[in-house]
PDB file of C-alpha atoms in Angstrom:
ATOM      1  CA  MET F 123       0.000   0.000   0.000  1.00  0.00           C
ATOM      2  CA  VAL F 124       1.408   3.363  -1.000  1.00  0.00           C
ATOM      3  CA  LEU F 125       1.713   6.145   1.580  1.00  0.00           C
ATOM      4  CA  GLY F 126      -0.923   8.226  -0.244  1.00  0.00           C
ATOM      5  CA  GLU F 127      -3.408   5.351  -0.104  1.00  0.00           C
ATOM      6  CA  ARG F 128      -2.826   5.003   3.630  1.00  0.00           C
ATOM      7  CA  TRP F 129      -3.591   8.676   4.141  1.00  0.00           C
ATOM      8  CA  GLU F 130      -6.741   8.308   2.065  1.00  0.00           C
ATOM      9  CA  CYS F 131      -7.842   5.350   4.215  1.00  0.00           C
ATOM     10  CA  ILE F 132      -7.129   7.296   7.389  1.00  0.00           C
ATOM     11  CA  THR F 133      -9.015  10.323   6.080  1.00  0.00           C
ATOM     12  CA  LEU F 134     -12.014   8.194   5.095  1.00  0.00           C
ATOM     13  CA  PHE F 135     -11.955   6.463   8.490  1.00  0.00           C
ATOM     14  CA  LEU F 136     -11.869   9.784  10.349  1.00  0.00           C
ATOM     15  CA  TYR F 137     -14.656  11.097   8.127  1.00  0.00           C
ATOM     16  CA  TYR F 138     -16.674   7.990   8.955  1.00  0.00           C
ATOM     17  CA  LEU F 139     -16.138   8.554  12.679  1.00  0.00           C
ATOM     18  CA  THR F 140     -17.312  12.154  12.576  1.00  0.00           C
ATOM     19  CA  ASP F 141     -20.130  11.646  10.080  1.00  0.00           C
ATOM     20  CA  GLU F 142     -23.641  11.473  11.490  1.00  0.00           C
ATOM     21  CA  PRO F 143     -25.529   8.229  11.014  1.00  0.00           C
ATOM     22  CA  GLU F 144     -28.273   8.183   8.405  1.00  0.00           C
ATOM     23  CA  ASP F 145     -30.876   6.745  10.768  1.00  0.00           C
ATOM     24  CA  ALA F 146     -30.570   9.890  12.931  1.00  0.00           C
ATOM     25  CA  GLU F 147     -31.965  11.876  10.007  1.00  0.00           C
ATOM     26  CA  ASP F 148     -34.850   9.433   9.732  1.00  0.00           C
ATOM     27  CA  GLU F 149     -35.655   9.950  13.426  1.00  0.00           C
ATOM     28  CA  GLU F 150     -35.550  13.704  12.896  1.00  0.00           C
ATOM     29  CA  ASP F 151     -37.988  13.404   9.992  1.00  0.00           C
ATOM     30  CA  ASN F 152     -40.376  11.298  12.098  1.00  0.00           C
ATOM     31  CA  GLY F 153     -40.756  14.147  14.580  1.00  0.00           C
ATOM     32  CA  VAL F 154     -38.505  12.679  17.267  1.00  0.00           C
ATOM     33  CA  THR F 155     -36.394  15.519  18.619  1.00  0.00           C
ATOM     34  CA  PRO F 156     -34.576  15.981  21.917  1.00  0.00           C
ATOM     35  CA  ASP F 157     -36.632  17.603  24.636  1.00  0.00           C
ATOM     36  CA  GLU F 158     -36.523  17.919  28.433  1.00  0.00           C
ATOM     37  CA  HIS F 159     -37.827  14.392  28.973  1.00  0.00           C
ATOM     38  CA  THR F 160     -35.254  12.737  26.725  1.00  0.00           C
ATOM     39  CA  SER F 161     -32.542  14.925  28.285  1.00  0.00           C
ATOM     40  CA  TYR F 162     -33.602  13.706  31.737  1.00  0.00           C
ATOM     41  CA  ILE F 163     -33.550  10.070  30.568  1.00  0.00           C
ATOM     42  CA  ALA F 164     -30.072  10.564  29.079  1.00  0.00           C
ATOM     43  CA  GLY F 165     -28.823  12.152  32.315  1.00  0.00           C
ATOM     44  CA  VAL F 166     -30.164   9.309  34.445  1.00  0.00           C
ATOM     45  CA  CYS F 167     -28.693   6.694  32.102  1.00  0.00           C
ATOM     46  CA  LEU F 168     -25.354   8.456  32.152  1.00  0.00           C
ATOM     47  CA  ALA F 169     -25.344   8.655  35.965  1.00  0.00           C
ATOM     48  CA  VAL F 170     -26.266   4.971  36.304  1.00  0.00           C
ATOM     49  CA  SER F 171     -23.608   4.029  33.768  1.00  0.00           C
ATOM     50  CA  VAL F 172     -20.913   6.015  35.622  1.00  0.00           C
ATOM     51  CA  ILE F 173     -21.903   4.355  38.912  1.00  0.00           C
ATOM     52  CA  LEU F 174     -21.761   0.914  37.299  1.00  0.00           C
ATOM     53  CA  ILE F 175     -18.411   1.695  35.644  1.00  0.00           C
ATOM     54  CA  SER F 176     -17.052   2.849  39.011  1.00  0.00           C
ATOM     55  CA  SER F 177     -18.315  -0.349  40.657  1.00  0.00           C
ATOM     56  CA  LEU F 178     -16.748  -2.443  37.921  1.00  0.00           C
ATOM     57  CA  ASN F 179     -13.427  -0.648  38.349  1.00  0.00           C
ATOM     58  CA  ILE F 180     -13.464  -1.155  42.118  1.00  0.00           C
ATOM     59  CA  ILE F 181     -14.182  -4.853  41.684  1.00  0.00           C
ATOM     60  CA  LEU F 182     -11.553  -5.229  38.962  1.00  0.00           C
ATOM     61  CA  THR F 183      -8.967  -3.532  41.153  1.00  0.00           C
ATOM     62  CA  ASN F 184      -9.723  -5.359  44.405  1.00  0.00           C
ATOM     63  CA  ALA F 185     -10.601  -8.794  43.004  1.00  0.00           C
ATOM     64  CA  TRP F 186      -8.018  -9.027  40.237  1.00  0.00           C
ATOM     65  CA  SER F 187      -6.171 -11.938  41.879  1.00  0.00           C
ATOM     66  CA  TYR F 188      -9.475 -13.797  42.282  1.00  0.00           C
ATOM     67  CA  LEU F 189     -10.305 -13.204  38.625  1.00  0.00           C
ATOM     68  CA  ILE F 190      -6.907 -14.550  37.589  1.00  0.00           C
ATOM     69  CA  ALA F 191      -7.522 -17.596  39.816  1.00  0.00           C
ATOM     70  CA  ARG F 192     -10.914 -17.988  38.075  1.00  0.00           C
ATOM     71  CA  GLU F 193     -12.975 -17.772  41.250  1.00  0.00           C
ATOM     72  CA  ALA F 194     -16.640 -18.190  40.365  1.00  0.00           C
ATOM     73  CA  TRP F 195     -17.940 -15.335  42.524  1.00  0.00           C
ATOM     74  CA  ALA F 196     -15.477 -12.818  41.055  1.00  0.00           C
ATOM     75  CA  ILE F 197     -16.306 -13.800  37.486  1.00  0.00           C
ATOM     76  CA  PHE F 198     -20.038 -13.715  38.241  1.00  0.00           C
ATOM     77  CA  VAL F 199     -19.995 -10.279  39.898  1.00  0.00           C
ATOM     78  CA  THR F 200     -17.763  -8.783  37.211  1.00  0.00           C
ATOM     79  CA  GLY F 201     -19.904 -10.231  34.425  1.00  0.00           C
ATOM     80  CA  LEU F 202     -23.129  -9.142  36.115  1.00  0.00           C
ATOM     81  CA  ILE F 203     -21.984  -5.544  36.509  1.00  0.00           C
ATOM     82  CA  GLY F 204     -20.668  -5.552  32.941  1.00  0.00           C
ATOM     83  CA  LEU F 205     -24.011  -6.807  31.610  1.00  0.00           C
ATOM     84  CA  LEU F 206     -25.980  -4.391  33.785  1.00  0.00           C
ATOM     85  CA  ASN F 207     -23.931  -1.571  32.309  1.00  0.00           C
ATOM     86  CA  LEU F 208     -25.220  -2.466  28.853  1.00  0.00           C
ATOM     87  CA  VAL F 209     -28.802  -1.527  29.826  1.00  0.00           C
ATOM     88  CA  PRO F 210     -28.245   2.232  30.339  1.00  0.00           C
ATOM     89  CA  ILE F 211     -25.911   2.327  27.333  1.00  0.00           C
ATOM     90  CA  MET F 212     -28.595   0.797  25.100  1.00  0.00           C
ATOM     91  CA  ILE F 213     -31.234   3.200  26.450  1.00  0.00           C
ATOM     92  CA  LEU F 214     -28.825   6.081  25.859  1.00  0.00           C
ATOM     93  CA  MET F 215     -28.296   4.927  22.280  1.00  0.00           C
ATOM     94  CA  ARG F 216     -32.062   5.030  21.629  1.00  0.00           C
ATOM     95  CA  GLN F 217     -32.387   8.699  22.638  1.00  0.00           C
ATOM     96  CA  PRO F 218     -32.627  11.309  19.854  1.00  0.00           C
ATOM     97  CA  ARG F 219     -29.538  13.418  19.249  1.00  0.00           C
ATOM     98  CA  ASN F 220     -29.167  17.140  18.824  1.00  0.00           C
ATOM     99  CA  LYS F 221     -28.556  18.061  15.184  1.00  0.00           C
ATOM    100  CA  ALA F 222     -26.645  21.266  15.985  1.00  0.00           C
ATOM    101  CA  THR F 223     -23.061  21.426  14.755  1.00  0.00           C
ATOM    102  CA  PHE F 224     -20.230  22.773  16.873  1.00  0.00           C
ATOM    103  CA  PRO F 225     -16.581  23.527  16.097  1.00  0.00           C
ATOM    104  CA  PHE F 226     -15.578  20.336  17.904  1.00  0.00           C
ATOM    105  CA  MET F 227     -17.782  17.278  18.257  1.00  0.00           C
ATOM    106  CA  VAL F 228     -16.763  14.076  20.039  1.00  0.00           C
ATOM    107  CA  PRO F 229     -16.754  11.077  17.707  1.00  0.00           C
ATOM    108  CA  CYS F 230     -18.147   7.628  18.602  1.00  0.00           C
ATOM    109  CA  ILE F 231     -20.788   8.880  21.026  1.00  0.00           C
ATOM    110  CA  PRO F 232     -21.492   7.337  23.607  1.00  0.00           C
ATOM    111  CA  TYR F 233     -18.690   4.751  23.349  1.00  0.00           C
ATOM    112  CA  LEU F 234     -15.620   6.993  23.460  1.00  0.00           C
ATOM    113  CA  PRO F 235     -16.818   9.168  26.381  1.00  0.00           C
ATOM    114  CA  LEU F 236     -17.810   6.090  28.405  1.00  0.00           C
ATOM    115  CA  PHE F 237     -14.482   4.432  27.639  1.00  0.00           C
ATOM    116  CA  SER F 238     -12.656   7.558  28.823  1.00  0.00           C
ATOM    117  CA  VAL F 239     -14.743   7.519  32.025  1.00  0.00           C
ATOM    118  CA  PHE F 240     -13.771   3.853  32.497  1.00  0.00           C
ATOM    119  CA  VAL F 241     -10.046   4.569  32.082  1.00  0.00           C
ATOM    120  CA  ASN F 242     -10.058   7.685  34.285  1.00  0.00           C
ATOM    121  CA  VAL F 243     -12.024   6.037  37.091  1.00  0.00           C
ATOM    122  CA  LEU F 244      -9.703   3.021  36.900  1.00  0.00           C
ATOM    123  CA  LEU F 245      -6.711   5.333  37.347  1.00  0.00           C
ATOM    124  CA  ILE F 246      -8.406   7.084  40.278  1.00  0.00           C
ATOM    125  CA  VAL F 247      -9.298   3.777  41.953  1.00  0.00           C
ATOM    126  CA  LYS F 248      -5.688   2.599  41.709  1.00  0.00           C
ATOM    127  CA  LEU F 249      -4.420   5.595  43.735  1.00  0.00           C
ATOM    128  CA  ASN F 250      -3.105   5.022  47.243  1.00  0.00           C
ATOM    129  CA  TYR F 251      -5.422   6.007  50.113  1.00  0.00           C
ATOM    130  CA  TRP F 252      -2.817   8.522  51.322  1.00  0.00           C
ATOM    131  CA  THR F 253      -3.349  10.408  48.080  1.00  0.00           C
ATOM    132  CA  TYR F 254      -7.009  10.901  49.007  1.00  0.00           C
ATOM    133  CA  ALA F 255      -6.008  12.044  52.512  1.00  0.00           C
ATOM    134  CA  ARG F 256      -3.554  14.597  51.076  1.00  0.00           C
ATOM    135  CA  PHE F 257      -6.168  15.771  48.591  1.00  0.00           C
ATOM    136  CA  GLY F 258      -8.712  16.245  51.404  1.00  0.00           C
ATOM    137  CA  VAL F 259      -6.238  18.208  53.506  1.00  0.00           C
ATOM    138  CA  TRP F 260      -5.281  20.458  50.597  1.00  0.00           C
ATOM    139  CA  MET F 261      -8.939  21.042  49.782  1.00  0.00           C
ATOM    140  CA  CYS F 262      -9.550  22.160  53.395  1.00  0.00           C
ATOM    141  CA  VAL F 263      -6.393  24.304  53.554  1.00  0.00           C
ATOM    142  CA  GLY F 264      -6.941  25.868  50.151  1.00  0.00           C
ATOM    143  CA  ARG F 265     -10.334  27.170  51.101  1.00  0.00           C
TER     144      ARG F 265
END
């Protein structure tokens, strides 16, 4: 593959990531637009998903040795929380999207933002407890 062809493939892939799906236009034509109710549903689904992602990260961090040892309870709890997390994600996917365009729009919604939440919460969970104590002290002193 020539270097120019690679750049064309990358450009087409990036265009595909930022392009809006065609079925969103069909929903717009059917009269389904975002409103306060759908915004509330999306907010609740996002909050539930963040709580479930945080729970999954805590279990993955604390029960990693049990998962490696293939303990049934660890696999069951991890799988259950992972499957439960699919419910708010699927509900979130069914909500209508805003058609407004902005200078920067996040691609792969809601997958990329939820993946970034997963990674960031995993990094936070892996911090030492003294880090939280220092953070609390600095928050009190800095006030």
